[in-house]
mmCIF file of C-alpha atoms and ligand atoms in Angstrom:
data_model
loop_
_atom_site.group_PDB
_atom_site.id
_atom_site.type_symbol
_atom_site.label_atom_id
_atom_site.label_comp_id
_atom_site.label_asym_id
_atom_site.label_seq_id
_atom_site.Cartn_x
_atom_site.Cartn_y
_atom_site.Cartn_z
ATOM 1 C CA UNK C 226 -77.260 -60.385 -4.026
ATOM 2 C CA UNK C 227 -75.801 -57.186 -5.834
ATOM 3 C CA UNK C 228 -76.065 -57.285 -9.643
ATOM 4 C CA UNK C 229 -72.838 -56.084 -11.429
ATOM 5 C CA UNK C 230 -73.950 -53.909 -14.397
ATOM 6 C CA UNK C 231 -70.950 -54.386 -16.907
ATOM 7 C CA UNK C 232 -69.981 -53.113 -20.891
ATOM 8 C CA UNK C 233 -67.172 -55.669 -20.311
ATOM 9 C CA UNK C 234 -68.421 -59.093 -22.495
ATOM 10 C CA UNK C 235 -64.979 -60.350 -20.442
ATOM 11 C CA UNK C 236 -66.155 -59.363 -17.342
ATOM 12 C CA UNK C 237 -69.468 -61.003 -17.441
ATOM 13 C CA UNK C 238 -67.597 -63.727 -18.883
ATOM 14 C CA UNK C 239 -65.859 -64.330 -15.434
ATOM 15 C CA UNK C 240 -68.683 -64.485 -13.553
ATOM 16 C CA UNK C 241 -69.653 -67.229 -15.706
ATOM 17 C CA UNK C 242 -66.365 -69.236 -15.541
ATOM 18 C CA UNK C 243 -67.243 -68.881 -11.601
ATOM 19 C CA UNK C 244 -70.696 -70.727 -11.536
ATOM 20 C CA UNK C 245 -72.838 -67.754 -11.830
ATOM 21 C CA UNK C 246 -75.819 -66.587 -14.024
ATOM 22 C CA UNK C 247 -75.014 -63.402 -16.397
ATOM 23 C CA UNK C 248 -78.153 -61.748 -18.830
ATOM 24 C CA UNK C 249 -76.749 -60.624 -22.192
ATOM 25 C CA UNK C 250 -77.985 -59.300 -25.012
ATOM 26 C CA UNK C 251 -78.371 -61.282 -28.791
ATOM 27 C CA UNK C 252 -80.458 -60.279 -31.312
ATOM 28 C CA UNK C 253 -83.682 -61.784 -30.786
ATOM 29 C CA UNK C 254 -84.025 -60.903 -26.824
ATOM 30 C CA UNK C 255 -82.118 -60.969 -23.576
ATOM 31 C CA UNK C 256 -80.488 -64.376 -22.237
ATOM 32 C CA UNK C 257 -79.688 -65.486 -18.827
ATOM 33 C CA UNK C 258 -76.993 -67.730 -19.294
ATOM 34 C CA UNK C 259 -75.183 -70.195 -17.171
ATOM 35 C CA UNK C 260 -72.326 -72.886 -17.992
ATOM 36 C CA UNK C 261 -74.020 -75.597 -19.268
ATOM 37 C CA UNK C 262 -72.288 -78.050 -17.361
ATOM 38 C CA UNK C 263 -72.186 -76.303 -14.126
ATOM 39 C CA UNK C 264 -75.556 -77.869 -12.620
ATOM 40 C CA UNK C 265 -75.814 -75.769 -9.564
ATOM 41 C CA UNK C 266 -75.122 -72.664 -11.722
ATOM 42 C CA UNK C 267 -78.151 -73.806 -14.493
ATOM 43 C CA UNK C 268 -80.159 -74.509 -11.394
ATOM 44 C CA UNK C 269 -79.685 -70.858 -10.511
ATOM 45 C CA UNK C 270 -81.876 -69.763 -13.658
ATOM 46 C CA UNK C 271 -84.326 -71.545 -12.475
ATOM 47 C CA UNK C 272 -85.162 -69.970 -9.235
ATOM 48 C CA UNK C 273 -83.957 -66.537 -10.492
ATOM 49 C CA UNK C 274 -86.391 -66.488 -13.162
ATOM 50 C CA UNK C 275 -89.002 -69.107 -10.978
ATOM 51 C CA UNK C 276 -89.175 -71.084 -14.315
ATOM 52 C CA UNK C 277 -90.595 -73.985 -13.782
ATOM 53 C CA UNK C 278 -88.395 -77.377 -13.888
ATOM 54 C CA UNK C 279 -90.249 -79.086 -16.779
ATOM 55 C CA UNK C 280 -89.637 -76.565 -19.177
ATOM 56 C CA UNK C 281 -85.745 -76.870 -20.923
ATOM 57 C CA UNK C 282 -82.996 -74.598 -21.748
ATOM 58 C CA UNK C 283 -81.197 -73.584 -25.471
ATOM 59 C CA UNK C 284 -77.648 -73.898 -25.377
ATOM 60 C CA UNK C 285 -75.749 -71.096 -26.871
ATOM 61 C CA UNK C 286 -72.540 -71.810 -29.096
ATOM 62 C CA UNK C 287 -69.833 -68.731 -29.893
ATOM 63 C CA UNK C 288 -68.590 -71.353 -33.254
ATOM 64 C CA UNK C 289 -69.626 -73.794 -34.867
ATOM 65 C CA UNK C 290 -66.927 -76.632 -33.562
ATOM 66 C CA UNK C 291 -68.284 -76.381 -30.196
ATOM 67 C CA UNK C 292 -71.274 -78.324 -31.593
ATOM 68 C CA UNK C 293 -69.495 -81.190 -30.984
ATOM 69 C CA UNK C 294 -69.388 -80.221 -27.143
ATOM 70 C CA UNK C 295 -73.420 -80.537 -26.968
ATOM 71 C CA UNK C 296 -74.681 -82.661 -29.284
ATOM 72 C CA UNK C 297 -73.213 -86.563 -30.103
ATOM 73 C CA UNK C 298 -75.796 -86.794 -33.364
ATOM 74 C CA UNK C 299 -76.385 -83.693 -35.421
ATOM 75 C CA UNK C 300 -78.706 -85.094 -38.157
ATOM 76 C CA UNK C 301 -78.595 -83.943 -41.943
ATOM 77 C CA UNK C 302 -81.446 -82.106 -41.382
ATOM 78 C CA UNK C 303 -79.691 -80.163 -38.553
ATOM 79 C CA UNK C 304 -76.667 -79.598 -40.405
ATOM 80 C CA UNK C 305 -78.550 -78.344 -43.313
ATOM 81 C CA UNK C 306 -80.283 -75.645 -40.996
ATOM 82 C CA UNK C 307 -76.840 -74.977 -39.323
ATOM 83 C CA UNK C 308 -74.960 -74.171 -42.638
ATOM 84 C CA UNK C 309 -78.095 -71.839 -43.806
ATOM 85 C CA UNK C 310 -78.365 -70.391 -40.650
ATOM 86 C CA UNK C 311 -76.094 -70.183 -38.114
ATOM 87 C CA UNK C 312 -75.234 -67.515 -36.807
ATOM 88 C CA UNK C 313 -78.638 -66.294 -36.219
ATOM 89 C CA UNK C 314 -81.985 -66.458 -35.073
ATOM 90 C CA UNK C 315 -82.413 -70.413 -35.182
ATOM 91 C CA UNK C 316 -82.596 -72.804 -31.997
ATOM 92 C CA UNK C 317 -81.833 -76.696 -33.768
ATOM 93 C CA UNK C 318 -83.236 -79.557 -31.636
ATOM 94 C CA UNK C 319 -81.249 -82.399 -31.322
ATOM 95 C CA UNK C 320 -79.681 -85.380 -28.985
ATOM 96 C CA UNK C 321 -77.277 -83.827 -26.033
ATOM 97 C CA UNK C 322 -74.422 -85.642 -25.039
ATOM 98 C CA UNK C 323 -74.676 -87.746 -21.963
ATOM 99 C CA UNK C 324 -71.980 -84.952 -20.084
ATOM 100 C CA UNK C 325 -75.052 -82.201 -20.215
ATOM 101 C CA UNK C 326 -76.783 -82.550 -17.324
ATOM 102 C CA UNK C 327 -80.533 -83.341 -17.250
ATOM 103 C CA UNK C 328 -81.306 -79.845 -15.044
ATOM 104 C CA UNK C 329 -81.025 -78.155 -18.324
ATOM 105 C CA UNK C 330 -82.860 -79.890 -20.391
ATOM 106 C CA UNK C 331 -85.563 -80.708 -18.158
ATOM 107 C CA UNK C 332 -85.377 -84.387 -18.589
ATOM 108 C CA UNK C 333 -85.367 -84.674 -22.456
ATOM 109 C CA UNK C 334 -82.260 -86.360 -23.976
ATOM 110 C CA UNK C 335 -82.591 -83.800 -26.541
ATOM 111 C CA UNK C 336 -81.421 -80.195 -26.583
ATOM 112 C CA UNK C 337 -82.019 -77.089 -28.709
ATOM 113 C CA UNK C 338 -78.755 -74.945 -29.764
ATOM 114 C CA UNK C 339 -78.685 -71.574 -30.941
ATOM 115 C CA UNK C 340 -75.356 -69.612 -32.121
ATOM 116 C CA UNK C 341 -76.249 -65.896 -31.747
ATOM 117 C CA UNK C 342 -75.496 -63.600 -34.644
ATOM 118 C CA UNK C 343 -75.072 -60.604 -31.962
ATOM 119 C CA UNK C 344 -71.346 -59.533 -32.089
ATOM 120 C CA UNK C 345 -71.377 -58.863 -28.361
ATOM 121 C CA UNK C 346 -73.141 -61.721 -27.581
ATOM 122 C CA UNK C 347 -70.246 -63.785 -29.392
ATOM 123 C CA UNK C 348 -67.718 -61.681 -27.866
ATOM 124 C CA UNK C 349 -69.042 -62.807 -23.850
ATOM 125 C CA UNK C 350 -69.778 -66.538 -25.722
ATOM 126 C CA UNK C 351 -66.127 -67.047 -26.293
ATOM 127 C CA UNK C 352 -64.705 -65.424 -23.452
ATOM 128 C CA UNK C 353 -66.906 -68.020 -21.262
ATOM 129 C CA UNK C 354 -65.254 -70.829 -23.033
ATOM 130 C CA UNK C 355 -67.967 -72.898 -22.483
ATOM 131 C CA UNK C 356 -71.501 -73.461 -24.301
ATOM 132 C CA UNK C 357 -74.222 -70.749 -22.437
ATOM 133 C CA UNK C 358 -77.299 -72.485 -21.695
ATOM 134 C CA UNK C 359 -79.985 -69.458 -21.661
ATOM 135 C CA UNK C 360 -83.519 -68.646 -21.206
ATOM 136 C CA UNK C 361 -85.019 -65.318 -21.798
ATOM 137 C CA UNK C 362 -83.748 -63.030 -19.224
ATOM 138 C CA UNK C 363 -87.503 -62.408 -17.741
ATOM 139 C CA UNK C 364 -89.494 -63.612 -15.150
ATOM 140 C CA UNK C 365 -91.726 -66.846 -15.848
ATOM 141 C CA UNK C 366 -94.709 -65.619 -17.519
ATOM 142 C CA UNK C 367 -93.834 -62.055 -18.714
ATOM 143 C CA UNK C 368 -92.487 -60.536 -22.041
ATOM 144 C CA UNK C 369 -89.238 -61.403 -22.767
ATOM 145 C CA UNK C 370 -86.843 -58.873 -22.201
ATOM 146 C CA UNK C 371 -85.103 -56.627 -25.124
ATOM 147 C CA UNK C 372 -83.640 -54.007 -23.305
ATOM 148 C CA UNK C 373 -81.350 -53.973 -20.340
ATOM 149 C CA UNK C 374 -83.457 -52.263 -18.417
ATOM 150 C CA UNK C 375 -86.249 -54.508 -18.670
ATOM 151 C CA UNK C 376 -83.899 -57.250 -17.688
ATOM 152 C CA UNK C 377 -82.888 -55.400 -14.425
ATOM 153 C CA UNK C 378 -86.726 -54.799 -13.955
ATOM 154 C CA UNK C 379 -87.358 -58.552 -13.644
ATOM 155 C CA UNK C 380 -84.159 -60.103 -12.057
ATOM 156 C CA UNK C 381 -81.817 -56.822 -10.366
ATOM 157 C CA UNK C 382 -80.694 -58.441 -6.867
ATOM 158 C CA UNK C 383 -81.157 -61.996 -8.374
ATOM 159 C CA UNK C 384 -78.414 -62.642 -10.981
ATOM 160 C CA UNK C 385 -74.986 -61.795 -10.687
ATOM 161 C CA UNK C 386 -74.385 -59.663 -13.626
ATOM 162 C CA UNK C 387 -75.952 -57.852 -16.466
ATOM 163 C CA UNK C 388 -74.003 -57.413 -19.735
ATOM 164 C CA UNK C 389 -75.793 -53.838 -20.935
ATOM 165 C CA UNK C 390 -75.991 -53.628 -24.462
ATOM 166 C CA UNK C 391 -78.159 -52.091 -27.295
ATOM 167 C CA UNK C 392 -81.507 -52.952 -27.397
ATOM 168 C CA UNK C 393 -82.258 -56.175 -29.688
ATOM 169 C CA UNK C 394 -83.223 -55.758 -33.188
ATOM 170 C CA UNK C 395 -85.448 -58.486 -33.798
ATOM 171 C CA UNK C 396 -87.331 -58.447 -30.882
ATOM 172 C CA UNK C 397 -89.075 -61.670 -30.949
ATOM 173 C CA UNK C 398 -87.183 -65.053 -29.595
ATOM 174 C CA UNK C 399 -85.404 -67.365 -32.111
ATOM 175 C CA UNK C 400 -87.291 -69.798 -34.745
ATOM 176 C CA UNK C 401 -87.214 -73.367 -32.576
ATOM 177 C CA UNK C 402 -86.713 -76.334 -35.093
ATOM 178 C CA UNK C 403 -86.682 -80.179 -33.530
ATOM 179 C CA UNK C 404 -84.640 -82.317 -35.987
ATOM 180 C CA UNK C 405 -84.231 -85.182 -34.106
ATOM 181 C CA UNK C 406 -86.672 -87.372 -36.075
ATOM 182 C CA UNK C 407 -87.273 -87.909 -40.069
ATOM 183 C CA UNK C 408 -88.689 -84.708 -40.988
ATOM 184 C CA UNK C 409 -88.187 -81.689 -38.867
ATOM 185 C CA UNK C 410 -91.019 -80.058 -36.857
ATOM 186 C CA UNK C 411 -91.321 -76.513 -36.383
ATOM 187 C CA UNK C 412 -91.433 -75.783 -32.324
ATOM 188 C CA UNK C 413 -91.577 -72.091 -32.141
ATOM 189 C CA UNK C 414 -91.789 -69.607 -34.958
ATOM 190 C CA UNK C 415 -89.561 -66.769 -35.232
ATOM 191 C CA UNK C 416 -87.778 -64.146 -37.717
ATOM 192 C CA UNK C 417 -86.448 -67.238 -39.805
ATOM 193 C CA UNK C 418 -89.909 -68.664 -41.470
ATOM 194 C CA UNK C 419 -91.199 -71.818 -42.086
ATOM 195 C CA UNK C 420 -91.059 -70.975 -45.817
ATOM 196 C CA UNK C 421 -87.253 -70.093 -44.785
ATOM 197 C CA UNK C 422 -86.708 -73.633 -43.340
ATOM 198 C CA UNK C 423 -88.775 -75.201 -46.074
ATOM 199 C CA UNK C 424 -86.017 -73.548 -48.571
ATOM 200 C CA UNK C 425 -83.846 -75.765 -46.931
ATOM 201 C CA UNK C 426 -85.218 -78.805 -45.926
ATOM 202 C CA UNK C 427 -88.601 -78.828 -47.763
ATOM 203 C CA UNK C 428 -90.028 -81.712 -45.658
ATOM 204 C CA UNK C 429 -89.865 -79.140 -42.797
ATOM 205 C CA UNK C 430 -93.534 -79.487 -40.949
ATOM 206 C CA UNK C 431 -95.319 -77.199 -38.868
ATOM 207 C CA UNK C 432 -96.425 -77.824 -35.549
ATOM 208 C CA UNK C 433 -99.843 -79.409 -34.682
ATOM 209 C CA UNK C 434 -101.129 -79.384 -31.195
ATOM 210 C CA UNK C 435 -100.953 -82.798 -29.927
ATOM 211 C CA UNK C 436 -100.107 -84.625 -27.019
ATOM 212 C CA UNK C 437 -96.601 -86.198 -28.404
ATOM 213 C CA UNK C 438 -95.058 -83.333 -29.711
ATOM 214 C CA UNK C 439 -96.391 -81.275 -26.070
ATOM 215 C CA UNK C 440 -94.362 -83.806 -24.599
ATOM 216 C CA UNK C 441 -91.489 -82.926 -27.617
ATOM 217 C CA UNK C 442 -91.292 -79.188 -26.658
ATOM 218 C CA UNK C 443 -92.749 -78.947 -22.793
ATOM 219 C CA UNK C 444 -92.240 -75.096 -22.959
ATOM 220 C CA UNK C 445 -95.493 -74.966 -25.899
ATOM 221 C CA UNK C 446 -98.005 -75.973 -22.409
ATOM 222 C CA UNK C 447 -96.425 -73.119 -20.319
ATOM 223 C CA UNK C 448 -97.870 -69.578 -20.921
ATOM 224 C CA UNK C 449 -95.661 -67.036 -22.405
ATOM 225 C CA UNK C 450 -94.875 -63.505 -23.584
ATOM 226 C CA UNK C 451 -98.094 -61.945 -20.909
ATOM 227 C CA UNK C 452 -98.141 -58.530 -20.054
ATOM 228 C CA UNK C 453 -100.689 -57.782 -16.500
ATOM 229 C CA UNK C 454 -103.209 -56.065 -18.922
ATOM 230 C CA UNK C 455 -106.200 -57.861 -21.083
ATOM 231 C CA UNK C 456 -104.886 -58.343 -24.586
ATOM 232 C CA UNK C 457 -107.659 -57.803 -27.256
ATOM 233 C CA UNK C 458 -106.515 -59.087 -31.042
ATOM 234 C CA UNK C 459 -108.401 -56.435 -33.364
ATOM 235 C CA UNK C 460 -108.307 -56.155 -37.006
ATOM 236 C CA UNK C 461 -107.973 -53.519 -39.054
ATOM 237 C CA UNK C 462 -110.863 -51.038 -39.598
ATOM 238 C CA UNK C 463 -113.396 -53.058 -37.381
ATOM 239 C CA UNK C 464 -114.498 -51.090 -34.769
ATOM 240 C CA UNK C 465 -114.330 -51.143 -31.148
ATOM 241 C CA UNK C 466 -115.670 -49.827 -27.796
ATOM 242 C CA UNK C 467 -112.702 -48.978 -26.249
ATOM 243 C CA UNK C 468 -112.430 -49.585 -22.229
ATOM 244 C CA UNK C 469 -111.051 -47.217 -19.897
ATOM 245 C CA UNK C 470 -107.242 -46.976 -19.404
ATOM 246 C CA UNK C 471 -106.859 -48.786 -22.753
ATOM 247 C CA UNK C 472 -104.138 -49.041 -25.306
ATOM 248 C CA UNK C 473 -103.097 -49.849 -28.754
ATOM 249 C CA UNK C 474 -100.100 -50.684 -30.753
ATOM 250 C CA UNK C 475 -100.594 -51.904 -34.284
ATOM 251 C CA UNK C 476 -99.805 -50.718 -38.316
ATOM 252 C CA UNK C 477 -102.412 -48.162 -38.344
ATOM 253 C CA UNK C 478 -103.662 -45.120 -36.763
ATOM 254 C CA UNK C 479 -107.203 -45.686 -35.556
ATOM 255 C CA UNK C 480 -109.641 -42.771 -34.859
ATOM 256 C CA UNK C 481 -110.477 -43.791 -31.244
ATOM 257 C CA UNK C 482 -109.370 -42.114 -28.050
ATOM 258 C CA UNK C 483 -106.117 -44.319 -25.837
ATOM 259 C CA UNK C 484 -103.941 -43.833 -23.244
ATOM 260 C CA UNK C 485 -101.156 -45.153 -25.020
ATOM 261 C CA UNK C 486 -100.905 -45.517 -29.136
ATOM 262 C CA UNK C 487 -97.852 -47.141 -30.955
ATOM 263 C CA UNK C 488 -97.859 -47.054 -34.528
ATOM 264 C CA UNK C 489 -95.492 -49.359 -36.460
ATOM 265 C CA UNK C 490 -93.984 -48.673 -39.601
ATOM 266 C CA UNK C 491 -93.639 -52.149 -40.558
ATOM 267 C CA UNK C 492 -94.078 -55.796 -39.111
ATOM 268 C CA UNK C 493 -90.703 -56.259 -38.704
ATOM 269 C CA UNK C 494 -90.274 -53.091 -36.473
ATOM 270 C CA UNK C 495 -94.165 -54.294 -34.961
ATOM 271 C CA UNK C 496 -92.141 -57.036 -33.580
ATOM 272 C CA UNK C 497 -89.329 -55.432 -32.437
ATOM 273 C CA UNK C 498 -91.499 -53.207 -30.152
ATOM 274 C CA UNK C 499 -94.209 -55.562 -28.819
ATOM 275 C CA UNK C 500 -92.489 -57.082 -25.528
ATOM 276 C CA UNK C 501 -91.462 -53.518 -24.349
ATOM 277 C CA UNK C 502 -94.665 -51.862 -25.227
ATOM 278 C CA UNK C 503 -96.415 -54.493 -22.942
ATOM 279 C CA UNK C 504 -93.974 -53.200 -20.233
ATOM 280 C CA UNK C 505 -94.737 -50.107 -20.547
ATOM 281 C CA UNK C 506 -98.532 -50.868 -20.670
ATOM 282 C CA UNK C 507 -97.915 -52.990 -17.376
ATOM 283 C CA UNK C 508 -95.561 -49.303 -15.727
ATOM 284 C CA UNK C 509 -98.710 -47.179 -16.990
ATOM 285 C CA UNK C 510 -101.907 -49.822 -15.466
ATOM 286 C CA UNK C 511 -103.317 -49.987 -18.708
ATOM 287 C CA UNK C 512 -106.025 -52.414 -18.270
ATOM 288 C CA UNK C 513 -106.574 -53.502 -21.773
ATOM 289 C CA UNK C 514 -103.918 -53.457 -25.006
ATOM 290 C CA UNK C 515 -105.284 -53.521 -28.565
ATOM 291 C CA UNK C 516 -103.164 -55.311 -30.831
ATOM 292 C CA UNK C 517 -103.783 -54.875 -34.652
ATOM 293 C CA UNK C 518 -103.505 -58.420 -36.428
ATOM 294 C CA UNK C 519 -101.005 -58.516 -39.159
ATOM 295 C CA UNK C 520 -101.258 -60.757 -42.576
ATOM 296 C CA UNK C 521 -99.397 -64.005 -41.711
ATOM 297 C CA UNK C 522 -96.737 -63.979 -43.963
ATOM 298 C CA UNK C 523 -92.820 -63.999 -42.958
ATOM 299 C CA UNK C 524 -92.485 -62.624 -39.297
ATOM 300 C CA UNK C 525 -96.135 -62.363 -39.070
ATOM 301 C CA UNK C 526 -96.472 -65.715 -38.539
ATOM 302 C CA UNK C 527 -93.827 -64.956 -35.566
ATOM 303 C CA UNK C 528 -95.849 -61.534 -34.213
ATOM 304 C CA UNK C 529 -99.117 -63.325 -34.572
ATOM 305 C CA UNK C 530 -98.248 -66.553 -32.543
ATOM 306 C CA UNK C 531 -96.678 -63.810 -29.508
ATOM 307 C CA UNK C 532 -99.992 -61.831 -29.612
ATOM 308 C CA UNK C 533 -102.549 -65.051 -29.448
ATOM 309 C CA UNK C 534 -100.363 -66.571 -26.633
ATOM 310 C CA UNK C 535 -101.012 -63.010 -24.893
ATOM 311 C CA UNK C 536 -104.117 -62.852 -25.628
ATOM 312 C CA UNK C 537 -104.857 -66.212 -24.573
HETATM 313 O O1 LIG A 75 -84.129 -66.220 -28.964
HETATM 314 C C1 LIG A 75 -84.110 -67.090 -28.079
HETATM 315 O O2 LIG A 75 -84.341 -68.283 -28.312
HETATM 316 C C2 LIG A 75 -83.774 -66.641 -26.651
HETATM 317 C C3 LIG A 75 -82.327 -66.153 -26.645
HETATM 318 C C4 LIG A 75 -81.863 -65.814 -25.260
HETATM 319 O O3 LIG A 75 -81.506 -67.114 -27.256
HETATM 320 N N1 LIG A 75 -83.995 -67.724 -25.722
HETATM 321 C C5 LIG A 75 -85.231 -68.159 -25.411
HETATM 322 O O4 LIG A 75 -85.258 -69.209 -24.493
HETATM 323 O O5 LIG A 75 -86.246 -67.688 -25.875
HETATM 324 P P1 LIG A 75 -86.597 -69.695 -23.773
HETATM 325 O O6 LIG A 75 -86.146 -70.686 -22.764
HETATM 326 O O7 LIG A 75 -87.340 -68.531 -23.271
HETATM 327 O O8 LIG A 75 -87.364 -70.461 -24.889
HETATM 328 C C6 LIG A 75 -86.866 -71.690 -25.384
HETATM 329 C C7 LIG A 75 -87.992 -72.511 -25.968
HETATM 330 C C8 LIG A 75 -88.970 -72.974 -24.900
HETATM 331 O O9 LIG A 75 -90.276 -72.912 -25.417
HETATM 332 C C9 LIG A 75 -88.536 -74.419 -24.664
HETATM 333 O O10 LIG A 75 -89.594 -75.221 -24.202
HETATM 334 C C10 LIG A 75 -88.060 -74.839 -26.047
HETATM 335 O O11 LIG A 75 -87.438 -73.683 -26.575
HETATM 336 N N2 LIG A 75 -87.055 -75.899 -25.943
HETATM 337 C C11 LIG A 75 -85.862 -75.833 -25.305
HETATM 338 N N3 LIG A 75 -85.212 -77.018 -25.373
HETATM 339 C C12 LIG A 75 -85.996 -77.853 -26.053
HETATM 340 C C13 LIG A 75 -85.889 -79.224 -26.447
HETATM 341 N N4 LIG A 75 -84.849 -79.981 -26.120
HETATM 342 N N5 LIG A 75 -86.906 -79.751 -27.150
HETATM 343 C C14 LIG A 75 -87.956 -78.996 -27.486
HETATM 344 N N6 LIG A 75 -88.132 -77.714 -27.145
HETATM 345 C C15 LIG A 75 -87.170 -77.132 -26.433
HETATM 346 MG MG1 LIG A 76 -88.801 -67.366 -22.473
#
């Protein structure tokens, strides 16, 4: 298959319409988004990105009234996270309608919704005229993609389209929130906080590794966000005997000798390099990438969780 690289958010809207997948940008990571009730289109994502079938899709809303397309129960605490903070960088849980088909949502009578804060993002959501369901636009297992390119590293010849864009500003992938039973349960964490969610619905609880809630959220048992190289967690100021063909990315400069050194100026912008600095580790053969822990507060929490599940 030949992969149309478009600017158009209409044009990558229309292959869309036609049953076909379409990566676009939003400003947490790449998507590859099909119609969400087209089930041979959502199957598509599937074997394009070989994810397996027991993990589920987000569903991606341009406005808020096509809620009512997804979902038959938004709860209060769902609403209360949807008037806080929608648009943006916040995938609700909650029941799907009986019309979505089970392919997306790998089984679950639930479904997680996200209404992107990108503007082109919105732009290609409305001109599809249909809720988007969309994984990261990556292959199963590696860093999510935030730049075009990395997109058309992992899936050129096996979508139909690419909408290019900017490369994402957050960098990390949205907060993931169930709200389906009395108090909500933090999934995955992301640029909005648990203290952010707590703001709002202070009952909010984090997530604890048991066997229920593993069954709640089937993507938390699948590895993630893992570059080819060994990922070492270090902390700041301890040293380290550094392998060969090594690298580091991290807040500080360290004295020893890498083949590759990114310094952040902040967490925020820590996060918003990670997933392509582990590409380019992966393009250069590092064999091992230092990562400099960060204190876990805000999106540390976030940039800590991506660099243990790489690590691990
Ligand atoms: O920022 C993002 O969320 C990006 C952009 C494209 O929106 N999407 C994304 O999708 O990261 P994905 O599929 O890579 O991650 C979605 C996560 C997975 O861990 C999945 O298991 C979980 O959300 N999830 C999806 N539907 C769920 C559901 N009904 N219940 C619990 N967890 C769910
Ligand atoms: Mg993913």
């Amino acid at each position: 298959m030949k992969t149309k690289i478009t600017e158009s958010p209409e044009e990558a809207a229309s292959f869309i319409r036609h049953g076909g997948t379409v990566a676009f940008p939003t400003e947490t990571v790449y998507g590859l988004g099909a119609d969400v009730f087209n089930e041979s289109a959502v199957a598509k994502i599937f074997e394009a990105k070989r994810r397996p079938a027991d993990n589920p899709l987000i569903v991606h809303i341009a406005q808020v009234d096509q809620l009512e397309k997804v979902s038959s129960e938004v709860t209060a605490s769902a609403r209360a996270f949807i008037d806080a903070y929608f648009p943006g960088p916040l995938t609700v849980v909650v029941r799907k309608r009986p019309e979505i088909p089970l392919i997306a949502t790998a089984g679950l009578e639930t479904i997680g919704v996200r209404m992107p804060r990108h503007l082109t993002a919105q732009a290609f959501l409305l001109a599809c005229d249909t809720p988007v369901v969309a994984p990261s636009a990556n292959l199963s297992g590696r860093p999510s993609p935030t730049t075009w390119s990395a997109v058309r590293e992992d899936l050129d010849g096996r979508i139909e389209c690419i909408l290019k864009g900017e490369a994402t500003t957050i960098g990390l992938e949205s907060t993931v929130v169930d709200c389906t039973g009395n108090e909500p349960v933090l999934l995955r964490s992301g640029a909005i906080s648990l203290e952010d969610l707590r703001r709002v619905v202070p009952e909010t609880k984090a997530y604890v590794s048991d066997i229920s809630l593993a069954r709640r959220s089937p993507g938390l048992r699948h590895q993630h966000y893992k570059p080819s190289a060994n990922v070492q967690i270090i902390t700041t100021g301890d040293s380290i005997s550094v392998a060969p063909q090594a690298a580091y990315i991290g807040l500080h400069d360290r004295r020893e000798a890498f083949a590759l050194v990114r310094v952040c100026s902040t967490v925020e912008d820590y996060a918003h390099q990670l997933f392509e600095f582990f590409r380019e580790c992966d393009r250069m053969k590092i064999n091992t990438v230092y990562c400099e822990d960060v204190p876990l507060i805000g999106m540390g929490h976030a940039l800590m969780d991506r660099l243990q599940r790489a690590a691990a």
